[in-house]
Amino acid sequence: MLSELAIRNLGVLTAAGAQPGPGLTVVTGETGAGKTMVVESLRLLKGDRADASRVRTGCKKAMVEGHFTVDKPERDAVVELGGEIDENGEVLITRSVTDQGRSKAYLGGRAVPAGVLREVTENLITIHGQHDQLRLMSPDAQRDAVDESDPAIAPLRENYVKAFDTWRELARELKNKTERRRELAQEADRLRFAIEEISRVSPQAGEDESLATLVHRLQSVDQLREAASTALAIIDGDEDSFEDASAASALGEAQAALAAADDEELTRLADVLAGVTSQLSEVSADLGRFLDNLPLDPEALDEALVRQHALKGLTRKYAPDLDGVIAWWKKAETKLGKLDVSEGSLEELKRKVARAEKTLRGAGQKLTRARDTAARALSEAVTGEIRALSMPNSTFGVVIQPIKPTATGCDQVEFQLDGKKLSSSASGGELSRVMLAIEVIVSSGGSTLVFDEVDQGVGGRAAVQIGKRLALLARTNQVIVVTHLPQVAAYAQTHIFVSKDVEKEQSESAVKVLEGEERVEEIARMMAGMDDSATGRAHATELLQRAREFTAGHAE
């Protein structure tokens, strides 16, 4: 729900703020005062395209801010994106547009692309205007309206989409393999040759580095043995000598002499020598193992060089390093498994496609049956609504015709009015009432619904009925309506008035909430400019009273 809206330098609005109520909020004002800028500001907050021409003349930037109370899905989305929810459980959405057409969006204080706003606010705000009425003419929008009218359709549609994706992927694979059979067979041969070449070598991860170390050691084995033997003899002494002149023995004697002295400092140094002696023992053991592991086989170097050459051959052909070769090898084996174009493989793939198509058609039939049921219910419900909206002789119908399977089903949905296609038979006013009727029926509640010129081309009793339907819709939704009809404005719980000051060098508009006598005067003004007439104010008062009685009588 929208709790607060702030607008700066948008159209004729310099600095305006409004606090729509939780039920029905109407926005009224004289022509040109900037009422539609309220709707435009909400479109910006929804992530719609930013239009530089909307920036107030002479200003560099327009900005819109909206505080929204959000439910858990939207709240989680905001937090995941790094935005913040305030202590009231609200999120601040901000959108700015410069006179050069550059736009910035912020969600909970975090900069985000406009597309993210569209995703987060998809179930938060729904706007109905002339453009949206035209969108209702498309078969896709009509099909979606049918689907939304019955909760049982959603899981059936989800199952159908999964079946369609599976079938389409298998069908594409079969078509690709059939059409490119020779080409794929040649590619499979190339992959098979490469896999066999790599498999013969069977490289291991990190083998090139360990092999390089081994080759270096084999090439210098004599020098390495001499160096290690000399060092070991110095540490442990010469086994052939009768004298013990080893470094380990000398250090041991030095450590014993210091330990025997009755002096704190010498005792500390004795401990240090003990540590050195221990390390020296470890070095001696490591040198012994090093000498034991030095290769004695004179052919080992040739074998290591041959192996190293084989590995380098692979890195020259398949990847810059051995890890890359191994990764390519695994990927090639996976790809080869999918390139089987033998007769047996193709026949098995055909059977998979047939099974997937059967599953798809079964899911499509269930979805079609559910849509047929929903279409009949929607036809009856919308017919009842539009007849209550001063279209007493009209009949709304939903026709579903079979088509080839698509990503959304096997059905084409067409809305009709009195047996004719809605897009070609309905006037602007009738279309507005049909759209309102569908929203009344389909809306699940809990969102912000915005209607711009929903009362276009209507008046009299039809206008009263539109006001009543909007009031009923506002029992479970926040409804914001831009209207020029007093019969609609009278049903609002919150009345926002946009006034225009034309005496200034550049026209400016202001926004305020009307209450009491101010609201009576505005309703009277909307009744053919009768705000300065006692009769007009009396009529306005009566209209407001009747609206209050209706709303109270239909309160949940």
Coordinates of C-alpha atoms in Angstrom, one line a residue, residues 16-545:
A16 CA 3.7 18.3 -4.0
G17 CA 3.0 15.7 -1.4
A18 CA 0.0 13.4 -0.8
Q19 CA -1.0 10.7 1.6
P20 CA -3.5 8.3 -0.1
G21 CA -5.7 6.5 2.3
P22 CA -6.1 2.8 2.7
G23 CA -9.5 2.6 0.9
L24 CA -10.6 4.7 -2.1
T25 CA -8.6 7.9 -2.9
V26 CA -9.7 10.2 -5.7
V27 CA -7.6 12.9 -7.3
T28 CA -9.6 15.8 -8.8
G29 CA -8.8 19.2 -10.2
E30 CA -9.4 21.5 -13.2
T31 CA -8.2 20.5 -16.6
G32 CA -4.5 21.1 -17.0
A33 CA -3.9 21.3 -13.2
G34 CA -1.6 18.2 -13.3
K35 CA -3.9 15.4 -12.0
T36 CA -2.3 12.9 -14.4
M37 CA 1.1 13.7 -13.0
V38 CA 0.1 11.7 -9.9
V39 CA -0.4 8.7 -12.2
E40 CA 2.8 9.5 -14.1
S41 CA 4.8 9.6 -10.8
L42 CA 3.5 6.2 -9.9
R43 CA 4.4 4.9 -13.3
L44 CA 8.0 6.1 -12.7
L45 CA 8.0 4.3 -9.3
K46 CA 6.9 1.1 -11.1
G47 CA 10.0 1.3 -13.3
D48 CA 8.3 2.5 -16.5
R49 CA 10.2 4.5 -19.1
A50 CA 11.4 7.9 -18.0
D51 CA 10.4 10.8 -20.3
A52 CA 12.6 13.9 -20.2
S53 CA 9.6 16.0 -21.5
R54 CA 7.9 15.4 -18.1
V55 CA 10.6 17.4 -16.3
R56 CA 9.2 20.9 -15.4
T57 CA 10.4 23.6 -17.9
G58 CA 13.5 25.3 -16.6
C59 CA 14.4 22.5 -14.1
K60 CA 17.3 20.1 -14.4
K61 CA 15.7 17.2 -12.7
A62 CA 12.3 15.7 -11.6
M63 CA 12.1 13.4 -8.6
V64 CA 9.4 11.1 -7.2
E65 CA 9.4 9.4 -3.8
G66 CA 6.9 6.8 -2.6
H67 CA 6.6 5.1 0.8
F68 CA 5.1 1.6 0.4
T69 CA 4.0 -0.9 3.0
V70 CA 5.2 -4.3 1.7
D71 CA 4.4 -7.9 2.4
K72 CA 7.0 -10.6 3.0
P73 CA 7.9 -11.5 -0.7
E74 CA 8.6 -7.8 -1.6
R75 CA 10.3 -7.3 1.8
D76 CA 12.6 -10.2 1.2
A77 CA 13.4 -9.0 -2.3
V78 CA 14.3 -5.5 -1.0
V79 CA 16.6 -7.0 1.7
E80 CA 18.2 -9.4 -0.8
L81 CA 19.0 -6.4 -3.1
G82 CA 20.7 -4.6 -0.2
G83 CA 17.8 -2.2 0.5
E84 CA 16.4 -1.3 3.9
I85 CA 12.9 -1.6 5.4
D86 CA 12.1 1.1 8.0
E87 CA 10.7 0.6 11.4
N88 CA 7.2 0.9 10.1
G89 CA 7.6 -2.0 7.7
E90 CA 7.8 0.4 4.7
V91 CA 10.2 0.7 1.8
L92 CA 11.1 4.0 0.2
I93 CA 11.2 3.9 -3.6
T94 CA 12.8 6.9 -5.4
R95 CA 13.0 7.7 -9.1
S96 CA 14.6 10.7 -10.8
V97 CA 14.8 11.8 -14.4
T98 CA 16.9 14.7 -15.8
D99 CA 16.0 17.0 -18.6
Q100 CA 18.5 15.0 -20.7
G101 CA 16.4 11.8 -20.2
R102 CA 18.8 10.1 -17.7
S103 CA 17.1 8.2 -15.0
K104 CA 18.1 6.8 -11.6
A105 CA 16.2 4.5 -9.3
Y106 CA 16.6 3.7 -5.6
L107 CA 14.9 0.9 -3.7
G108 CA 15.2 1.1 0.1
G109 CA 18.2 3.5 -0.3
R110 CA 20.0 1.2 -2.7
A111 CA 20.6 2.2 -6.4
V112 CA 19.0 -0.4 -8.7
P113 CA 18.1 -0.6 -12.4
A114 CA 14.6 0.4 -13.4
G115 CA 13.9 -3.2 -14.4
V116 CA 14.3 -4.2 -10.7
L117 CA 11.6 -1.7 -9.8
R118 CA 9.3 -3.4 -12.3
E119 CA 9.9 -6.8 -10.7
V120 CA 9.5 -5.7 -7.1
T121 CA 6.4 -3.6 -7.7
E122 CA 4.7 -6.0 -10.1
N123 CA 2.2 -7.2 -7.4
L124 CA 2.4 -3.9 -5.5
I125 CA 0.9 -1.4 -8.0
T126 CA -1.4 -2.0 -11.0
I127 CA -2.2 1.0 -13.2
H128 CA -5.2 1.2 -15.5
G129 CA -5.2 4.0 -18.1
Q130 CA -5.9 4.4 -21.8
H131 CA -2.7 2.6 -22.6
D132 CA -3.6 -0.3 -20.3
Q133 CA -7.1 -0.5 -21.9
L134 CA -5.4 -1.0 -25.3
R135 CA -3.2 -3.7 -23.7
L136 CA -6.4 -5.4 -22.7
M137 CA -7.2 -5.9 -26.4
S138 CA -4.3 -8.2 -26.9
P139 CA -5.0 -12.0 -26.8
D140 CA -2.2 -12.5 -24.3
A141 CA -3.6 -10.0 -21.8
Q142 CA -7.1 -11.6 -22.2
R143 CA -5.7 -15.1 -21.7
D144 CA -3.9 -13.9 -18.5
A145 CA -7.1 -12.3 -17.2
V146 CA -8.9 -15.6 -17.6
D147 CA -6.1 -17.4 -15.8
E148 CA -6.0 -14.9 -13.0
S149 CA -9.8 -15.3 -12.4
D150 CA -9.5 -18.9 -11.2
P151 CA -6.7 -19.9 -8.7
A152 CA -7.0 -23.5 -9.9
I153 CA -5.4 -22.6 -13.2
A154 CA -2.0 -21.5 -11.9
P155 CA -0.6 -25.0 -11.0
L156 CA -2.1 -26.4 -14.3
R157 CA -0.4 -23.7 -16.3
E158 CA 2.9 -24.3 -14.4
N159 CA 2.7 -28.0 -15.2
Y160 CA 2.0 -27.3 -18.8
V161 CA 4.9 -24.9 -19.1
K162 CA 7.3 -27.5 -17.7
A163 CA 5.9 -30.1 -20.2
F164 CA 6.2 -27.6 -23.1
D165 CA 9.8 -26.8 -22.2
T166 CA 10.7 -30.5 -22.1
W167 CA 9.0 -31.3 -25.4
R168 CA 10.5 -28.3 -27.1
E169 CA 14.0 -29.1 -26.0
L170 CA 13.7 -32.7 -27.2
A171 CA 12.1 -31.7 -30.5
R172 CA 14.8 -29.2 -31.2
E173 CA 17.5 -31.8 -30.4
L174 CA 15.8 -34.3 -32.8
K175 CA 15.4 -31.7 -35.5
N176 CA 19.0 -30.6 -35.1
K177 CA 20.4 -34.1 -35.2
T178 CA 18.3 -35.1 -38.2
E179 CA 19.2 -32.0 -40.3
R180 CA 22.8 -32.0 -39.3
R181 CA 23.4 -35.7 -39.2
R182 CA 26.5 -35.8 -41.4
E183 CA 28.0 -32.7 -39.9
L184 CA 27.4 -34.0 -36.4
A185 CA 28.9 -37.3 -37.3
Q186 CA 32.1 -35.6 -38.5
E187 CA 32.2 -33.6 -35.3
A188 CA 31.7 -36.7 -33.3
D189 CA 34.7 -38.4 -35.1
R190 CA 36.9 -35.4 -34.3
L191 CA 35.9 -35.4 -30.7
R192 CA 36.4 -39.2 -30.5
F193 CA 39.9 -38.9 -32.0
A194 CA 40.8 -36.1 -29.5
I195 CA 39.4 -38.0 -26.5
E196 CA 41.3 -41.1 -27.5
E197 CA 44.6 -39.1 -27.9
I198 CA 44.2 -37.6 -24.4
S199 CA 43.1 -40.8 -22.9
R200 CA 46.2 -42.6 -24.1
V201 CA 48.3 -40.0 -22.2
S202 CA 45.8 -39.9 -19.3
P203 CA 47.1 -36.7 -17.8
Q204 CA 46.7 -36.1 -14.1
A205 CA 46.0 -32.7 -12.4
G206 CA 49.3 -31.0 -11.4
E207 CA 51.4 -33.7 -13.1
D208 CA 53.3 -31.2 -15.3
E209 CA 54.7 -29.5 -12.3
S210 CA 55.7 -32.6 -10.4
L211 CA 57.2 -34.0 -13.6
A212 CA 59.3 -30.8 -14.2
T213 CA 60.7 -31.3 -10.6
L214 CA 61.5 -34.9 -11.3
V215 CA 63.3 -34.1 -14.6
H216 CA 65.4 -31.5 -13.0
R217 CA 66.3 -33.9 -10.2
L218 CA 67.2 -36.7 -12.7
Q219 CA 69.3 -34.3 -14.7
S220 CA 71.3 -33.3 -11.6
V221 CA 71.2 -36.6 -9.7
D222 CA 74.9 -36.9 -9.2
Q223 CA 75.4 -33.4 -7.9
L224 CA 72.3 -33.7 -5.7
R225 CA 73.6 -37.0 -4.2
E226 CA 77.0 -35.5 -3.5
A227 CA 75.5 -32.4 -1.9
A228 CA 73.1 -34.4 0.3
S229 CA 75.8 -36.9 1.3
T230 CA 78.3 -34.2 2.2
A231 CA 75.7 -32.4 4.3
L232 CA 74.6 -35.6 6.0
A233 CA 78.2 -36.6 6.8
I234 CA 78.9 -33.2 8.4
I235 CA 75.7 -33.5 10.5
D236 CA 76.0 -37.2 11.5
G237 CA 79.7 -37.8 11.0
D238 CA 81.6 -40.2 8.7
E239 CA 80.7 -43.8 9.3
D240 CA 84.2 -45.0 8.3
S241 CA 86.0 -42.7 10.8
F242 CA 86.9 -43.7 14.3
E243 CA 86.5 -40.2 15.6
D244 CA 83.1 -38.7 16.2
A245 CA 83.4 -35.3 14.6
S246 CA 79.8 -34.8 13.7
A247 CA 78.0 -31.5 14.1
A248 CA 75.2 -33.3 16.0
S249 CA 77.8 -34.6 18.5
A250 CA 79.5 -31.3 18.9
L251 CA 76.2 -29.5 19.5
G252 CA 75.2 -32.2 22.0
E253 CA 78.4 -31.7 24.0
A254 CA 77.9 -27.9 24.0
Q255 CA 74.4 -28.2 25.2
A256 CA 75.4 -30.6 28.0
A257 CA 78.1 -28.2 29.2
L258 CA 75.8 -25.3 29.3
A259 CA 73.1 -27.3 31.1
A260 CA 75.5 -28.4 33.8
A261 CA 76.4 -24.8 34.7
D262 CA 74.4 -23.2 37.6
D263 CA 73.5 -20.1 35.7
E264 CA 70.1 -18.9 34.5
E265 CA 71.4 -17.4 31.2
L266 CA 73.5 -20.4 30.3
T267 CA 70.5 -22.7 31.1
R268 CA 68.4 -20.6 28.6
L269 CA 71.1 -21.0 26.0
A270 CA 71.2 -24.7 26.7
D271 CA 67.5 -24.9 25.9
V272 CA 68.1 -23.0 22.6
L273 CA 70.8 -25.5 21.6
A274 CA 68.5 -28.4 22.5
G275 CA 66.0 -27.0 20.0
V276 CA 68.7 -26.6 17.4
T277 CA 69.8 -30.2 18.0
S278 CA 66.2 -31.4 17.5
Q279 CA 65.9 -29.5 14.2
L280 CA 69.2 -30.8 13.1
S281 CA 68.0 -34.4 13.7
E282 CA 65.0 -33.6 11.5
V283 CA 67.2 -32.3 8.8
S284 CA 69.3 -35.4 9.0
A285 CA 66.3 -37.6 8.6
D286 CA 65.0 -35.6 5.6
L287 CA 68.4 -35.9 3.9
G288 CA 68.4 -39.6 4.5
R289 CA 65.0 -39.9 2.8
F290 CA 66.1 -37.6 0.0
L291 CA 69.1 -39.9 -0.7
D292 CA 66.9 -43.0 -0.6
N293 CA 64.4 -41.5 -3.0
L294 CA 67.0 -40.4 -5.6
P295 CA 66.4 -42.5 -8.7
L296 CA 68.9 -45.1 -9.5
D297 CA 67.4 -46.3 -12.8
P298 CA 69.5 -44.8 -15.7
E299 CA 66.4 -45.0 -18.0
A300 CA 64.2 -43.0 -15.7
L301 CA 65.3 -39.6 -17.2
D302 CA 64.4 -40.8 -20.7
E303 CA 61.0 -42.0 -19.5
A304 CA 60.3 -38.7 -17.7
L305 CA 61.3 -36.6 -20.8
V306 CA 59.1 -38.7 -23.1
R307 CA 56.2 -38.2 -20.6
Q308 CA 56.9 -34.5 -20.4
H309 CA 56.9 -34.3 -24.2
A310 CA 53.6 -36.0 -24.4
L311 CA 52.0 -33.6 -22.0
K312 CA 53.3 -30.6 -23.8
G313 CA 51.9 -32.0 -27.0
L314 CA 48.4 -31.9 -25.4
T315 CA 48.8 -28.4 -24.1
R316 CA 49.8 -27.2 -27.6
K317 CA 46.6 -28.7 -29.1
Y318 CA 43.9 -28.4 -26.6
A319 CA 44.6 -25.9 -23.8
P320 CA 47.4 -23.6 -22.5
D321 CA 47.9 -25.7 -19.4
L322 CA 47.3 -29.3 -18.2
D323 CA 44.3 -28.3 -16.0
G324 CA 42.7 -26.8 -19.1
V325 CA 43.4 -30.0 -21.1
I326 CA 41.7 -32.1 -18.4
A327 CA 38.7 -29.8 -18.3
W328 CA 38.5 -29.9 -22.2
W329 CA 38.7 -33.7 -22.0
K330 CA 35.7 -34.0 -19.7
K331 CA 33.7 -31.5 -21.6
A332 CA 34.4 -33.3 -24.9
E333 CA 33.3 -36.6 -23.4
T334 CA 30.0 -35.0 -22.3
K335 CA 29.5 -33.4 -25.7
L336 CA 30.3 -36.6 -27.5
G337 CA 27.6 -38.4 -25.5
K338 CA 25.0 -35.9 -26.9
L339 CA 26.3 -36.3 -30.5
D340 CA 25.2 -39.8 -31.1
V341 CA 23.5 -39.8 -34.5
S342 CA 23.3 -43.5 -35.0
E343 CA 20.0 -45.0 -36.1
G344 CA 19.4 -46.4 -32.7
S345 CA 20.0 -43.1 -31.0
L346 CA 17.7 -41.2 -33.3
E347 CA 14.9 -43.8 -32.9
E348 CA 15.2 -43.5 -29.1
L349 CA 15.1 -39.7 -29.3
K350 CA 12.0 -39.9 -31.5
R351 CA 10.4 -42.1 -28.8
K352 CA 11.3 -39.5 -26.1
V353 CA 9.8 -36.7 -28.3
A354 CA 6.6 -38.7 -28.7
R355 CA 6.3 -39.4 -25.0
A356 CA 7.0 -35.7 -24.2
E357 CA 4.4 -34.6 -26.8
K358 CA 1.8 -37.0 -25.2
T359 CA 2.5 -35.5 -21.8
L360 CA 2.3 -32.0 -23.2
R361 CA -1.1 -32.6 -24.8
G362 CA -2.4 -34.2 -21.6
A363 CA -1.3 -31.1 -19.6
G364 CA -2.8 -28.9 -22.4
Q365 CA -6.1 -30.6 -22.2
K366 CA -6.3 -30.1 -18.5
L367 CA -5.4 -26.5 -18.8
T368 CA -8.0 -26.0 -21.6
R369 CA -10.8 -27.5 -19.5
A370 CA -9.9 -25.3 -16.6
R371 CA -9.9 -22.3 -18.8
D372 CA -13.2 -23.2 -20.3
T373 CA -14.7 -23.4 -16.8
A374 CA -13.1 -20.1 -15.8
A375 CA -14.2 -18.4 -19.1
R376 CA -17.8 -19.3 -18.5
A377 CA -17.7 -18.0 -14.9
L378 CA -15.9 -14.8 -16.0
S379 CA -18.4 -14.2 -18.8
E380 CA -21.3 -14.4 -16.4
A381 CA -19.6 -12.3 -13.7
V382 CA -18.4 -9.6 -16.0
T383 CA -21.8 -9.5 -17.7
G384 CA -23.4 -8.9 -14.3
E385 CA -21.0 -6.2 -13.5
I386 CA -21.3 -4.2 -16.7
R387 CA -25.1 -4.4 -16.6
A388 CA -24.8 -2.8 -13.2
L389 CA -22.6 -0.2 -14.8
S390 CA -25.4 1.1 -17.0
M391 CA -24.9 -1.4 -19.8
P392 CA -28.2 -3.2 -19.2
N393 CA -28.5 -4.9 -22.6
S394 CA -24.8 -5.9 -23.0
T395 CA -23.4 -9.4 -22.7
F396 CA -19.7 -10.1 -22.1
G397 CA -18.3 -13.3 -23.5
V398 CA -15.1 -15.2 -23.5
V399 CA -14.4 -17.4 -26.5
I400 CA -11.6 -20.0 -26.4
Q401 CA -10.4 -21.6 -29.6
P402 CA -7.8 -24.4 -30.0
I403 CA -4.4 -23.6 -31.5
K404 CA -1.1 -25.4 -31.8
P405 CA 0.8 -25.7 -28.6
T406 CA 2.6 -22.6 -27.5
A407 CA 4.5 -21.6 -24.4
T408 CA 1.3 -20.6 -22.6
G409 CA -1.1 -23.3 -23.7
C410 CA -3.1 -24.7 -26.6
D411 CA -5.8 -22.0 -26.5
Q412 CA -6.5 -18.6 -28.0
V413 CA -8.7 -16.4 -25.8
E414 CA -10.9 -13.7 -27.2
F415 CA -13.1 -11.2 -25.3
Q416 CA -16.4 -10.3 -26.9
L417 CA -19.1 -7.8 -26.3
D418 CA -22.5 -8.7 -27.6
G419 CA -21.0 -11.4 -29.7
K420 CA -18.4 -9.2 -31.4
K421 CA -14.7 -8.8 -30.8
L422 CA -14.2 -6.4 -27.8
S423 CA -11.4 -4.4 -29.6
S424 CA -13.7 -3.6 -32.5
S425 CA -17.1 -3.3 -30.8
A426 CA -16.5 -1.4 -27.5
S427 CA -16.4 2.4 -27.2
G428 CA -13.9 4.1 -24.9
G429 CA -16.5 4.3 -22.1
E430 CA -17.6 0.8 -22.5
L431 CA -14.1 -0.4 -22.5
S432 CA -13.4 1.4 -19.3
R433 CA -16.4 -0.3 -17.6
V434 CA -15.4 -3.7 -18.9
M435 CA -11.9 -3.2 -17.6
L436 CA -13.2 -2.1 -14.2
A437 CA -15.6 -5.1 -14.0
I438 CA -12.7 -7.5 -14.8
E439 CA -10.6 -5.9 -12.1
V440 CA -13.4 -6.1 -9.5
I441 CA -13.7 -9.9 -10.2
V442 CA -10.1 -10.8 -10.7
S443 CA -8.4 -8.7 -8.0
S444 CA -7.3 -10.9 -5.1
G445 CA -6.9 -7.9 -2.7
G446 CA -4.0 -6.3 -0.9
S447 CA -2.5 -4.2 -3.7
T448 CA -2.6 -0.6 -4.9
L449 CA -4.9 -0.2 -8.0
V450 CA -4.6 3.0 -9.9
F451 CA -7.3 4.1 -12.4
D452 CA -6.7 7.0 -14.8
E453 CA -9.8 8.2 -16.7
V454 CA -11.7 5.0 -16.0
D455 CA -14.8 7.1 -16.2
Q456 CA -14.0 8.4 -19.7
G457 CA -17.2 8.8 -21.8
V458 CA -19.6 8.0 -19.0
G459 CA -21.9 10.1 -16.8
G460 CA -25.2 10.0 -15.0
R461 CA -26.2 6.6 -13.6
A462 CA -23.2 4.9 -15.1
A463 CA -20.9 7.3 -13.2
V464 CA -22.7 6.5 -9.9
Q465 CA -22.3 2.8 -10.6
I466 CA -18.6 3.2 -11.3
G467 CA -18.2 5.0 -8.0
K468 CA -20.0 2.2 -6.2
R469 CA -17.8 -0.5 -7.9
L470 CA -14.7 1.4 -7.0
A471 CA -15.9 1.7 -3.4
L472 CA -16.5 -2.1 -3.3
L473 CA -13.1 -2.8 -4.9
A474 CA -11.5 -0.5 -2.2
R475 CA -12.7 -2.8 0.6
T476 CA -9.8 -5.2 -0.1
N477 CA -7.4 -2.9 -2.1
Q478 CA -6.1 0.5 -2.0
V479 CA -7.7 2.2 -5.0
I480 CA -6.5 5.6 -6.4
V481 CA -8.6 7.2 -9.1
V482 CA -8.1 10.3 -11.2
T483 CA -11.6 11.4 -12.1
H484 CA -13.6 14.4 -13.3
L485 CA -16.9 13.0 -12.2
P486 CA -18.5 14.1 -8.9
Q487 CA -20.5 10.8 -8.8
V488 CA -17.1 8.9 -8.5
A489 CA -15.4 11.4 -6.2
A490 CA -18.2 11.3 -3.7
Y491 CA -17.4 7.6 -2.8
A492 CA -13.8 8.3 -1.7
Q493 CA -12.5 8.1 1.8
T494 CA -9.6 10.4 0.8
H495 CA -10.0 13.3 -1.6
I496 CA -6.9 14.8 -3.1
F497 CA -7.3 18.1 -5.0
V498 CA -4.8 19.5 -7.5
S499 CA -5.1 23.2 -8.0
K500 CA -3.4 25.4 -10.6
D501 CA -2.0 28.9 -10.2
V502 CA -1.9 30.6 -13.6
E503 CA -1.1 34.1 -12.3
K504 CA 2.6 33.2 -12.0
E505 CA 5.0 33.7 -14.9
Q506 CA 5.0 29.9 -15.2
S507 CA 2.0 27.9 -14.2
E508 CA 2.3 25.9 -11.0
S509 CA 0.1 23.3 -9.3
A510 CA -0.4 22.4 -5.7
V511 CA -1.8 19.3 -4.0
K512 CA -3.9 19.2 -0.9
V513 CA -6.3 16.8 0.9
L514 CA -9.9 18.1 1.1
E515 CA -12.1 17.7 4.0
G516 CA -15.4 19.1 5.2
E517 CA -16.7 22.1 3.4
E518 CA -13.7 22.2 1.0
R519 CA -14.7 18.8 -0.3
V520 CA -18.4 19.8 -0.6
E521 CA -17.3 22.9 -2.7
E522 CA -15.1 20.7 -4.9
I523 CA -17.9 18.2 -5.6
A524 CA -20.2 21.2 -6.3
R525 CA -17.6 22.6 -8.7
M526 CA -17.4 19.3 -10.5
M527 CA -21.2 19.4 -10.9
A528 CA -21.0 21.9 -13.8
G529 CA -19.2 24.6 -11.8
M530 CA -21.9 25.0 -9.1
D531 CA -19.4 25.6 -6.2
D532 CA -20.7 29.2 -5.7
S533 CA -24.3 28.1 -5.6
A534 CA -26.2 27.1 -2.6
T535 CA -28.2 24.6 -4.7
G536 CA -24.9 23.1 -6.0
R537 CA -23.5 22.7 -2.5
A538 CA -26.8 21.1 -1.4
H539 CA -26.6 18.6 -4.3
A540 CA -23.0 17.9 -3.4
T541 CA -23.8 17.3 0.2
E542 CA -26.6 14.9 -0.7
L543 CA -24.3 13.0 -3.1
L544 CA -21.7 12.7 -0.4
Q545 CA -24.3 11.5 2.1

